[in-house]
Amino acid sequence: MFGTVVNNTEQVVRRRKMASKLTEEQSSEDELYSVDPGAPLLEENNADELKEVEDRPDVEVVQTSGEESSWMIALQVFGPFIIAGFGTVGAGMVLDIVQHWQVFKTVPEVFILVPALLGLKGNLEMTLASRLSTQANLGNMDSRKEQLKMIGGNLALTQAQAIVVGFLASVAAMVMGWIPEGKFNIHHGFLLCASSMLTASLASLILGSIMIGVVMLSRHCKINPDNVATPVAASLGDLTTLTLLALIGRSLFIAIEGHSWVAPSIIGGFTLLTPLWVVISVKNEYTNDVIYSGWTPVISAMVISSIGGLILDFAVSAYDGIAVFQPVINGVGGNLVAVQASRISTSLHKGGKPGELSDGVLKGCPNPCFAFFGSTVHARAARVLMLLVIPGHLIFMYTIAYMNAGHTAITLNFAVIYLTAAVLQVAILLYVANWIVHYIWKKGDDPDNSAIPYLTALGDLLGTGFLAIVFQILCMMGNKDKMTV
């Protein structure tokens, strides 16, 4: 009987404890709902994320692109755009000088490399800037550990892509330049391949490091890196890459005489290094997807740019004056469309993940009027970027004239026809950007990794083609000083 009483007592105690626990849980629930009766319960993972953000007072929410006014966009874009433009002017002056070097005359296929290698800033550096800008705007670069992991992986990725694209660009130059004429020179082939790979690798390392610094500084100064990073990449990209290509090409051309082993050694060294960069990229969580999926846009862009290089090769042989303007028109178009593509991509990332069709995702082909004259922030940005084209080109055009660069007199006819071509180029690029970024997003891919290479390559093709047409029209109008001297 005593055992029965004890058992009954233990059961009562257990029931009381259970009742007390249920009461505490109910009061906790009531307290949770008392904050906002209509608010949904937080999921466990969301609650953890909220607590993590609350524990990090240094994290600031970056102003979304939808809140930016036209004046704010213009103020943030104009400075880097002008700086980038002067970088392309410098690249044009370099090309105007080096086109008369012996290596460019003896191995004219180097001209085919120019748009492909200059386009690397769009394929690699601008894409890197776009990826990092998105991560910065999402607050993912505020941790030092994550910064180092992201930086290391992206630098390894750009090195791997640069070496492979440099090799393929040299092969494309040889195919386009030599097969139609039925000739092949093994020493010139090694020169093209080594020059392209070494130039691509060094330029990518220099510019990638600068991009990382620009994005981090923009974040620190509370400036939207989407408006700043890609133009800064372009400001140094063309000048750095073209200078490296010219100097490396001339050095290897001189070395053919007594040190013919130098070029093959460079090719062999980079071939051995490439697997290392690939392994690092594969093991890094921030670049693992890109190392598998990022090749198609980069290689496709290289092929498109090489076609533009073939046009340049023919055009330079007919018009000396075209060389100084080629990097300028291509650079301006690429800079502006990269800003727009980066902004649209960041906006989509803030609304969900690739493949998710939220309200901000364009469902079909954009209406041209809506793309430029709509009330959305992307239409406002497109109008701002279009308004920068003519003033920017006028500044760059008369800078070239003031420096007595090139072989072309800046006449009224030249200015009108050249500016018309430049406006048409940028208008086409901005319209295509509005479509292609949303299209890539709807397919479930990240436009930060794909859109800019296609757009800058298209800009190179359009810019070089339009420029050749400009000089042909001027020649037909009787401006004979546009012809090769």
PDB file of N, CA and C in Angstrom, residues 176-254:
ATOM      1  N   MET A 176      42.221  32.630 -88.221  1.00  0.00           N
ATOM      2  CA  MET A 176      41.630  33.691 -89.033  1.00  0.00           C
ATOM      3  C   MET A 176      42.655  34.383 -89.923  1.00  0.00           C
ATOM      4  N   GLY A 177      43.893  34.479 -89.444  1.00  0.00           N
ATOM      5  CA  GLY A 177      44.902  35.214 -90.202  1.00  0.00           C
ATOM      6  C   GLY A 177      45.663  34.390 -91.210  1.00  0.00           C
ATOM      7  N   TRP A 178      45.873  33.107 -90.930  1.00  0.00           N
ATOM      8  CA  TRP A 178      46.763  32.311 -91.767  1.00  0.00           C
ATOM      9  C   TRP A 178      46.051  31.348 -92.709  1.00  0.00           C
ATOM     10  N   ILE A 179      44.953  30.751 -92.268  1.00  0.00           N
ATOM     11  CA  ILE A 179      44.280  29.762 -93.131  1.00  0.00           C
ATOM     12  C   ILE A 179      43.823  30.368 -94.459  1.00  0.00           C
ATOM     13  N   PRO A 180      43.207  31.574 -94.470  1.00  0.00           N
ATOM     14  CA  PRO A 180      42.804  32.137 -95.770  1.00  0.00           C
ATOM     15  C   PRO A 180      43.984  32.336 -96.728  1.00  0.00           C
ATOM     16  N   GLU A 181      45.175  32.616 -96.170  1.00  0.00           N
ATOM     17  CA  GLU A 181      46.345  32.849 -97.019  1.00  0.00           C
ATOM     18  C   GLU A 181      47.173  31.583 -97.225  1.00  0.00           C
ATOM     19  N   GLY A 182      46.846  30.498 -96.513  1.00  0.00           N
ATOM     20  CA  GLY A 182      47.547  29.236 -96.669  1.00  0.00           C
ATOM     21  C   GLY A 182      48.987  29.262 -96.201  1.00  0.00           C
ATOM     22  N   LYS A 183      49.290  30.024 -95.135  1.00  0.00           N
ATOM     23  CA  LYS A 183      50.671  30.096 -94.635  1.00  0.00           C
ATOM     24  C   LYS A 183      50.704  29.771 -93.149  1.00  0.00           C
ATOM     25  N   PHE A 184      51.888  29.364 -92.673  1.00  0.00           N
ATOM     26  CA  PHE A 184      52.071  29.084 -91.247  1.00  0.00           C
ATOM     27  C   PHE A 184      53.545  29.241 -90.893  1.00  0.00           C
ATOM     28  N   ASN A 185      53.808  29.975 -89.816  1.00  0.00           N
ATOM     29  CA  ASN A 185      55.162  30.183 -89.322  1.00  0.00           C
ATOM     30  C   ASN A 185      55.192  29.772 -87.858  1.00  0.00           C
ATOM     31  N   ILE A 186      55.946  28.713 -87.548  1.00  0.00           N
ATOM     32  CA  ILE A 186      55.952  28.159 -86.197  1.00  0.00           C
ATOM     33  C   ILE A 186      56.447  29.164 -85.165  1.00  0.00           C
ATOM     34  N   HIS A 187      57.451  29.962 -85.501  1.00  0.00           N
ATOM     35  CA  HIS A 187      57.972  30.959 -84.555  1.00  0.00           C
ATOM     36  C   HIS A 187      56.951  32.062 -84.291  1.00  0.00           C
ATOM     37  N   HIS A 188      56.271  32.488 -85.336  1.00  0.00           N
ATOM     38  CA  HIS A 188      55.228  33.494 -85.152  1.00  0.00           C
ATOM     39  C   HIS A 188      54.049  32.912 -84.367  1.00  0.00           C
ATOM     40  N   GLY A 189      53.784  31.622 -84.568  1.00  0.00           N
ATOM     41  CA  GLY A 189      52.724  30.981 -83.788  1.00  0.00           C
ATOM     42  C   GLY A 189      53.052  30.952 -82.305  1.00  0.00           C
ATOM     43  N   PHE A 190      54.296  30.571 -81.971  1.00  0.00           N
ATOM     44  CA  PHE A 190      54.715  30.598 -80.570  1.00  0.00           C
ATOM     45  C   PHE A 190      54.659  32.021 -80.011  1.00  0.00           C
ATOM     46  N   LEU A 191      55.056  32.998 -80.823  1.00  0.00           N
ATOM     47  CA  LEU A 191      55.019  34.395 -80.387  1.00  0.00           C
ATOM     48  C   LEU A 191      53.592  34.820 -80.037  1.00  0.00           C
ATOM     49  N   LEU A 192      52.628  34.512 -80.919  1.00  0.00           N
ATOM     50  CA  LEU A 192      51.232  34.882 -80.674  1.00  0.00           C
ATOM     51  C   LEU A 192      50.711  34.204 -79.409  1.00  0.00           C
ATOM     52  N   CYS A 193      50.995  32.917 -79.264  1.00  0.00           N
ATOM     53  CA  CYS A 193      50.477  32.151 -78.125  1.00  0.00           C
ATOM     54  C   CYS A 193      51.086  32.633 -76.812  1.00  0.00           C
ATOM     55  N   ALA A 194      52.410  32.775 -76.760  1.00  0.00           N
ATOM     56  CA  ALA A 194      53.080  33.209 -75.528  1.00  0.00           C
ATOM     57  C   ALA A 194      52.692  34.636 -75.158  1.00  0.00           C
ATOM     58  N   SER A 195      52.645  35.525 -76.144  1.00  0.00           N
ATOM     59  CA  SER A 195      52.257  36.919 -75.879  1.00  0.00           C
ATOM     60  C   SER A 195      50.851  36.991 -75.316  1.00  0.00           C
ATOM     61  N   SER A 196      49.939  36.229 -75.913  1.00  0.00           N
ATOM     62  CA  SER A 196      48.546  36.262 -75.484  1.00  0.00           C
ATOM     63  C   SER A 196      48.377  35.715 -74.070  1.00  0.00           C
ATOM     64  N   MET A 197      49.011  34.568 -73.774  1.00  0.00           N
ATOM     65  CA  MET A 197      48.856  33.954 -72.452  1.00  0.00           C
ATOM     66  C   MET A 197      49.496  34.796 -71.359  1.00  0.00           C
ATOM     67  N   LEU A 198      50.708  35.313 -71.610  1.00  0.00           N
ATOM     68  CA  LEU A 198      51.398  36.111 -70.604  1.00  0.00           C
ATOM     69  C   LEU A 198      50.675  37.439 -70.371  1.00  0.00           C
ATOM     70  N   THR A 199      50.227  38.073 -71.438  1.00  0.00           N
ATOM     71  CA  THR A 199      49.482  39.331 -71.303  1.00  0.00           C
ATOM     72  C   THR A 199      48.196  39.116 -70.528  1.00  0.00           C
ATOM     73  N   ALA A 200      47.435  38.078 -70.876  1.00  0.00           N
ATOM     74  CA  ALA A 200      46.160  37.814 -70.211  1.00  0.00           C
ATOM     75  C   ALA A 200      46.362  37.543 -68.718  1.00  0.00           C
ATOM     76  N   SER A 201      47.381  36.754 -68.379  1.00  0.00           N
ATOM     77  CA  SER A 201      47.610  36.410 -66.974  1.00  0.00           C
ATOM     78  C   SER A 201      48.029  37.625 -66.147  1.00  0.00           C
ATOM     79  N   LEU A 202      49.009  38.383 -66.638  1.00  0.00           N
ATOM     80  CA  LEU A 202      49.484  39.549 -65.879  1.00  0.00           C
ATOM     81  C   LEU A 202      48.392  40.615 -65.751  1.00  0.00           C
ATOM     82  N   ALA A 203      47.691  40.897 -66.854  1.00  0.00           N
ATOM     83  CA  ALA A 203      46.629  41.905 -66.817  1.00  0.00           C
ATOM     84  C   ALA A 203      45.525  41.486 -65.863  1.00  0.00           C
ATOM     85  N   SER A 204      45.175  40.209 -65.871  1.00  0.00           N
ATOM     86  CA  SER A 204      44.121  39.717 -64.985  1.00  0.00           C
ATOM     87  C   SER A 204      44.520  39.831 -63.522  1.00  0.00           C
ATOM     88  N   LEU A 205      45.768  39.524 -63.210  1.00  0.00           N
ATOM     89  CA  LEU A 205      46.238  39.622 -61.825  1.00  0.00           C
ATOM     90  C   LEU A 205      46.234  41.067 -61.340  1.00  0.00           C
ATOM     91  N   ILE A 206      46.745  41.976 -62.167  1.00  0.00           N
ATOM     92  CA  ILE A 206      46.812  43.395 -61.791  1.00  0.00           C
ATOM     93  C   ILE A 206      45.414  43.972 -61.625  1.00  0.00           C
ATOM     94  N   LEU A 207      44.584  43.780 -62.647  1.00  0.00           N
ATOM     95  CA  LEU A 207      43.253  44.394 -62.635  1.00  0.00           C
ATOM     96  C   LEU A 207      42.333  43.738 -61.618  1.00  0.00           C
ATOM     97  N   GLY A 208      42.459  42.414 -61.433  1.00  0.00           N
ATOM     98  CA  GLY A 208      41.634  41.742 -60.431  1.00  0.00           C
ATOM     99  C   GLY A 208      41.916  42.255 -59.032  1.00  0.00           C
ATOM    100  N   SER A 209      43.188  42.471 -58.720  1.00  0.00           N
ATOM    101  CA  SER A 209      43.550  43.008 -57.401  1.00  0.00           C
ATOM    102  C   SER A 209      42.990  44.407 -57.215  1.00  0.00           C
ATOM    103  N   ILE A 210      43.053  45.227 -58.269  1.00  0.00           N
ATOM    104  CA  ILE A 210      42.498  46.583 -58.185  1.00  0.00           C
ATOM    105  C   ILE A 210      40.995  46.534 -57.980  1.00  0.00           C
ATOM    106  N   MET A 211      40.308  45.620 -58.668  1.00  0.00           N
ATOM    107  CA  MET A 211      38.856  45.504 -58.535  1.00  0.00           C
ATOM    108  C   MET A 211      38.445  45.176 -57.110  1.00  0.00           C
ATOM    109  N   ILE A 212      39.161  44.269 -56.505  1.00  0.00           N
ATOM    110  CA  ILE A 212      38.851  43.894 -55.120  1.00  0.00           C
ATOM    111  C   ILE A 212      38.969  45.110 -54.201  1.00  0.00           C
ATOM    112  N   GLY A 213      40.047  45.894 -54.386  1.00  0.00           N
ATOM    113  CA  GLY A 213      40.212  47.090 -53.577  1.00  0.00           C
ATOM    114  C   GLY A 213      39.126  48.120 -53.812  1.00  0.00           C
ATOM    115  N   VAL A 214      38.699  48.289 -55.056  1.00  0.00           N
ATOM    116  CA  VAL A 214      37.663  49.276 -55.386  1.00  0.00           C
ATOM    117  C   VAL A 214      36.329  48.896 -54.743  1.00  0.00           C
ATOM    118  N   VAL A 215      35.962  47.621 -54.839  1.00  0.00           N
ATOM    119  CA  VAL A 215      34.683  47.180 -54.267  1.00  0.00           C
ATOM    120  C   VAL A 215      34.682  47.363 -52.749  1.00  0.00           C
ATOM    121  N   MET A 216      35.764  46.987 -52.103  1.00  0.00           N
ATOM    122  CA  MET A 216      35.829  47.116 -50.644  1.00  0.00           C
ATOM    123  C   MET A 216      35.833  48.577 -50.215  1.00  0.00           C
ATOM    124  N   LEU A 217      36.539  49.427 -50.971  1.00  0.00           N
ATOM    125  CA  LEU A 217      36.556  50.856 -50.642  1.00  0.00           C
ATOM    126  C   LEU A 217      35.179  51.484 -50.871  1.00  0.00           C
ATOM    127  N   SER A 218      34.504  51.084 -51.941  1.00  0.00           N
ATOM    128  CA  SER A 218      33.157  51.597 -52.214  1.00  0.00           C
ATOM    129  C   SER A 218      32.205  51.235 -51.087  1.00  0.00           C
ATOM    130  N   ARG A 219      32.311  50.006 -50.631  1.00  0.00           N
ATOM    131  CA  ARG A 219      31.457  49.555 -49.521  1.00  0.00           C
ATOM    132  C   ARG A 219      31.733  50.387 -48.269  1.00  0.00           C
ATOM    133  N   HIS A 220      33.008  50.641 -48.006  1.00  0.00           N
ATOM    134  CA  HIS A 220      33.386  51.422 -46.821  1.00  0.00           C
ATOM    135  C   HIS A 220      32.873  52.851 -46.917  1.00  0.00           C
ATOM    136  N   CYS A 221      32.874  53.415 -48.132  1.00  0.00           N
ATOM    137  CA  CYS A 221      32.435  54.812 -48.329  1.00  0.00           C
ATOM    138  C   CYS A 221      30.939  54.928 -48.589  1.00  0.00           C
ATOM    139  N   LYS A 222      30.206  53.816 -48.468  1.00  0.00           N
ATOM    140  CA  LYS A 222      28.747  53.796 -48.659  1.00  0.00           C
ATOM    141  C   LYS A 222      28.348  54.229 -50.069  1.00  0.00           C
ATOM    142  N   ILE A 223      29.146  53.826 -51.054  1.00  0.00           N
ATOM    143  CA  ILE A 223      28.845  54.069 -52.470  1.00  0.00           C
ATOM    144  C   ILE A 223      28.470  52.733 -53.086  1.00  0.00           C
ATOM    145  N   ASN A 224      27.457  52.743 -53.951  1.00  0.00           N
ATOM    146  CA  ASN A 224      27.047  51.513 -54.622  1.00  0.00           C
ATOM    147  C   ASN A 224      28.170  51.063 -55.563  1.00  0.00           C
ATOM    148  N   PRO A 225      28.845  49.933 -55.287  1.00  0.00           N
ATOM    149  CA  PRO A 225      29.958  49.502 -56.142  1.00  0.00           C
ATOM    150  C   PRO A 225      29.535  49.161 -57.562  1.00  0.00           C
ATOM    151  N   ASP A 226      28.244  48.879 -57.783  1.00  0.00           N
ATOM    152  CA  ASP A 226      27.766  48.612 -59.140  1.00  0.00           C
ATOM    153  C   ASP A 226      27.986  49.816 -60.054  1.00  0.00           C
ATOM    154  N   ASN A 227      27.944  51.022 -59.477  1.00  0.00           N
ATOM    155  CA  ASN A 227      28.112  52.244 -60.268  1.00  0.00           C
ATOM    156  C   ASN A 227      29.575  52.604 -60.496  1.00  0.00           C
ATOM    157  N   VAL A 228      30.468  52.007 -59.737  1.00  0.00           N
ATOM    158  CA  VAL A 228      31.852  52.456 -59.723  1.00  0.00           C
ATOM    159  C   VAL A 228      32.825  51.399 -60.227  1.00  0.00           C
ATOM    160  N   ALA A 229      32.648  50.153 -59.796  1.00  0.00           N
ATOM    161  CA  ALA A 229      33.675  49.125 -59.989  1.00  0.00           C
ATOM    162  C   ALA A 229      33.928  48.808 -61.458  1.00  0.00           C
ATOM    163  N   THR A 230      32.859  48.598 -62.241  1.00  0.00           N
ATOM    164  CA  THR A 230      33.084  48.200 -63.633  1.00  0.00           C
ATOM    165  C   THR A 230      33.738  49.307 -64.469  1.00  0.00           C
ATOM    166  N   PRO A 231      33.363  50.602 -64.308  1.00  0.00           N
ATOM    167  CA  PRO A 231      34.101  51.623 -65.061  1.00  0.00           C
ATOM    168  C   PRO A 231      35.564  51.728 -64.667  1.00  0.00           C
ATOM    169  N   VAL A 232      35.857  51.535 -63.374  1.00  0.00           N
ATOM    170  CA  VAL A 232      37.253  51.593 -62.953  1.00  0.00           C
ATOM    171  C   VAL A 232      38.039  50.424 -63.560  1.00  0.00           C
ATOM    172  N   ALA A 233      37.390  49.264 -63.666  1.00  0.00           N
ATOM    173  CA  ALA A 233      38.038  48.112 -64.311  1.00  0.00           C
ATOM    174  C   ALA A 233      38.411  48.461 -65.743  1.00  0.00           C
ATOM    175  N   ALA A 234      37.506  49.167 -66.409  1.00  0.00           N
ATOM    176  CA  ALA A 234      37.765  49.539 -67.797  1.00  0.00           C
ATOM    177  C   ALA A 234      38.793  50.651 -67.917  1.00  0.00           C
ATOM    178  N   SER A 235      38.876  51.523 -66.914  1.00  0.00           N
ATOM    179  CA  SER A 235      39.773  52.676 -67.017  1.00  0.00           C
ATOM    180  C   SER A 235      41.226  52.236 -67.151  1.00  0.00           C
ATOM    181  N   LEU A 236      41.585  51.183 -66.446  1.00  0.00           N
ATOM    182  CA  LEU A 236      42.953  50.688 -66.509  1.00  0.00           C
ATOM    183  C   LEU A 236      43.088  49.459 -67.401  1.00  0.00           C
ATOM    184  N   GLY A 237      41.966  48.804 -67.683  1.00  0.00           N
ATOM    185  CA  GLY A 237      42.006  47.546 -68.411  1.00  0.00           C
ATOM    186  C   GLY A 237      42.605  47.653 -69.795  1.00  0.00           C
ATOM    187  N   ASP A 238      42.072  48.555 -70.614  1.00  0.00           N
ATOM    188  CA  ASP A 238      42.544  48.677 -71.992  1.00  0.00           C
ATOM    189  C   ASP A 238      43.999  49.119 -72.049  1.00  0.00           C
ATOM    190  N   LEU A 239      44.322  50.151 -71.277  1.00  0.00           N
ATOM    191  CA  LEU A 239      45.680  50.697 -71.314  1.00  0.00           C
ATOM    192  C   LEU A 239      46.699  49.671 -70.822  1.00  0.00           C
ATOM    193  N   THR A 240      46.386  49.010 -69.699  1.00  0.00           N
ATOM    194  CA  THR A 240      47.305  48.018 -69.149  1.00  0.00           C
ATOM    195  C   THR A 240      47.501  46.849 -70.097  1.00  0.00           C
ATOM    196  N   THR A 241      46.389  46.314 -70.611  1.00  0.00           N
ATOM    197  CA  THR A 241      46.461  45.133 -71.464  1.00  0.00           C
ATOM    198  C   THR A 241      47.181  45.421 -72.771  1.00  0.00           C
ATOM    199  N   LEU A 242      46.855  46.551 -73.408  1.00  0.00           N
ATOM    200  CA  LEU A 242      47.463  46.877 -74.692  1.00  0.00           C
ATOM    201  C   LEU A 242      48.955  47.163 -74.541  1.00  0.00           C
ATOM    202  N   THR A 243      49.330  47.848 -73.461  1.00  0.00           N
ATOM    203  CA  THR A 243      50.748  48.118 -73.222  1.00  0.00           C
ATOM    204  C   THR A 243      51.526  46.820 -72.991  1.00  0.00           C
ATOM    205  N   LEU A 244      50.953  45.938 -72.196  1.00  0.00           N
ATOM    206  CA  LEU A 244      51.600  44.648 -71.955  1.00  0.00           C
ATOM    207  C   LEU A 244      51.740  43.845 -73.241  1.00  0.00           C
ATOM    208  N   LEU A 245      50.678  43.813 -74.041  1.00  0.00           N
ATOM    209  CA  LEU A 245      50.719  43.044 -75.288  1.00  0.00           C
ATOM    210  C   LEU A 245      51.802  43.572 -76.223  1.00  0.00           C
ATOM    211  N   ALA A 246      51.874  44.902 -76.361  1.00  0.00           N
ATOM    212  CA  ALA A 246      52.863  45.494 -77.268  1.00  0.00           C
ATOM    213  C   ALA A 246      54.291  45.221 -76.795  1.00  0.00           C
ATOM    214  N   LEU A 247      54.552  45.422 -75.510  1.00  0.00           N
ATOM    215  CA  LEU A 247      55.904  45.236 -74.988  1.00  0.00           C
ATOM    216  C   LEU A 247      56.326  43.764 -75.005  1.00  0.00           C
ATOM    217  N   ILE A 248      55.410  42.890 -74.589  1.00  0.00           N
ATOM    218  CA  ILE A 248      55.726  41.452 -74.584  1.00  0.00           C
ATOM    219  C   ILE A 248      55.906  40.946 -76.011  1.00  0.00           C
ATOM    220  N   GLY A 249      55.023  41.376 -76.918  1.00  0.00           N
ATOM    221  CA  GLY A 249      55.128  40.949 -78.314  1.00  0.00           C
ATOM    222  C   GLY A 249      56.442  41.389 -78.955  1.00  0.00           C
ATOM    223  N   ARG A 250      56.836  42.641 -78.697  1.00  0.00           N
ATOM    224  CA  ARG A 250      58.088  43.128 -79.273  1.00  0.00           C
ATOM    225  C   ARG A 250      59.287  42.385 -78.683  1.00  0.00           C
ATOM    226  N   SER A 251      59.262  42.120 -77.372  1.00  0.00           N
ATOM    227  CA  SER A 251      60.376  41.410 -76.741  1.00  0.00           C
ATOM    228  C   SER A 251      60.515  40.003 -77.297  1.00  0.00           C
ATOM    229  N   LEU A 252      59.401  39.307 -77.465  1.00  0.00           N
ATOM    230  CA  LEU A 252      59.456  37.944 -78.002  1.00  0.00           C
ATOM    231  C   LEU A 252      59.829  37.941 -79.487  1.00  0.00           C
ATOM    232  N   PHE A 253      59.441  38.997 -80.192  1.00  0.00           N
ATOM    233  CA  PHE A 253      59.800  39.102 -81.613  1.00  0.00           C
ATOM    234  C   PHE A 253      61.315  39.255 -81.753  1.00  0.00           C
ATOM    235  N   ILE A 254      61.914  40.058 -80.873  1.00  0.00           N
ATOM    236  CA  ILE A 254      63.375  40.222 -80.886  1.00  0.00           C
ATOM    237  C   ILE A 254      64.067  38.921 -80.483  1.00  0.00           C
TER     238      ILE A 254
END
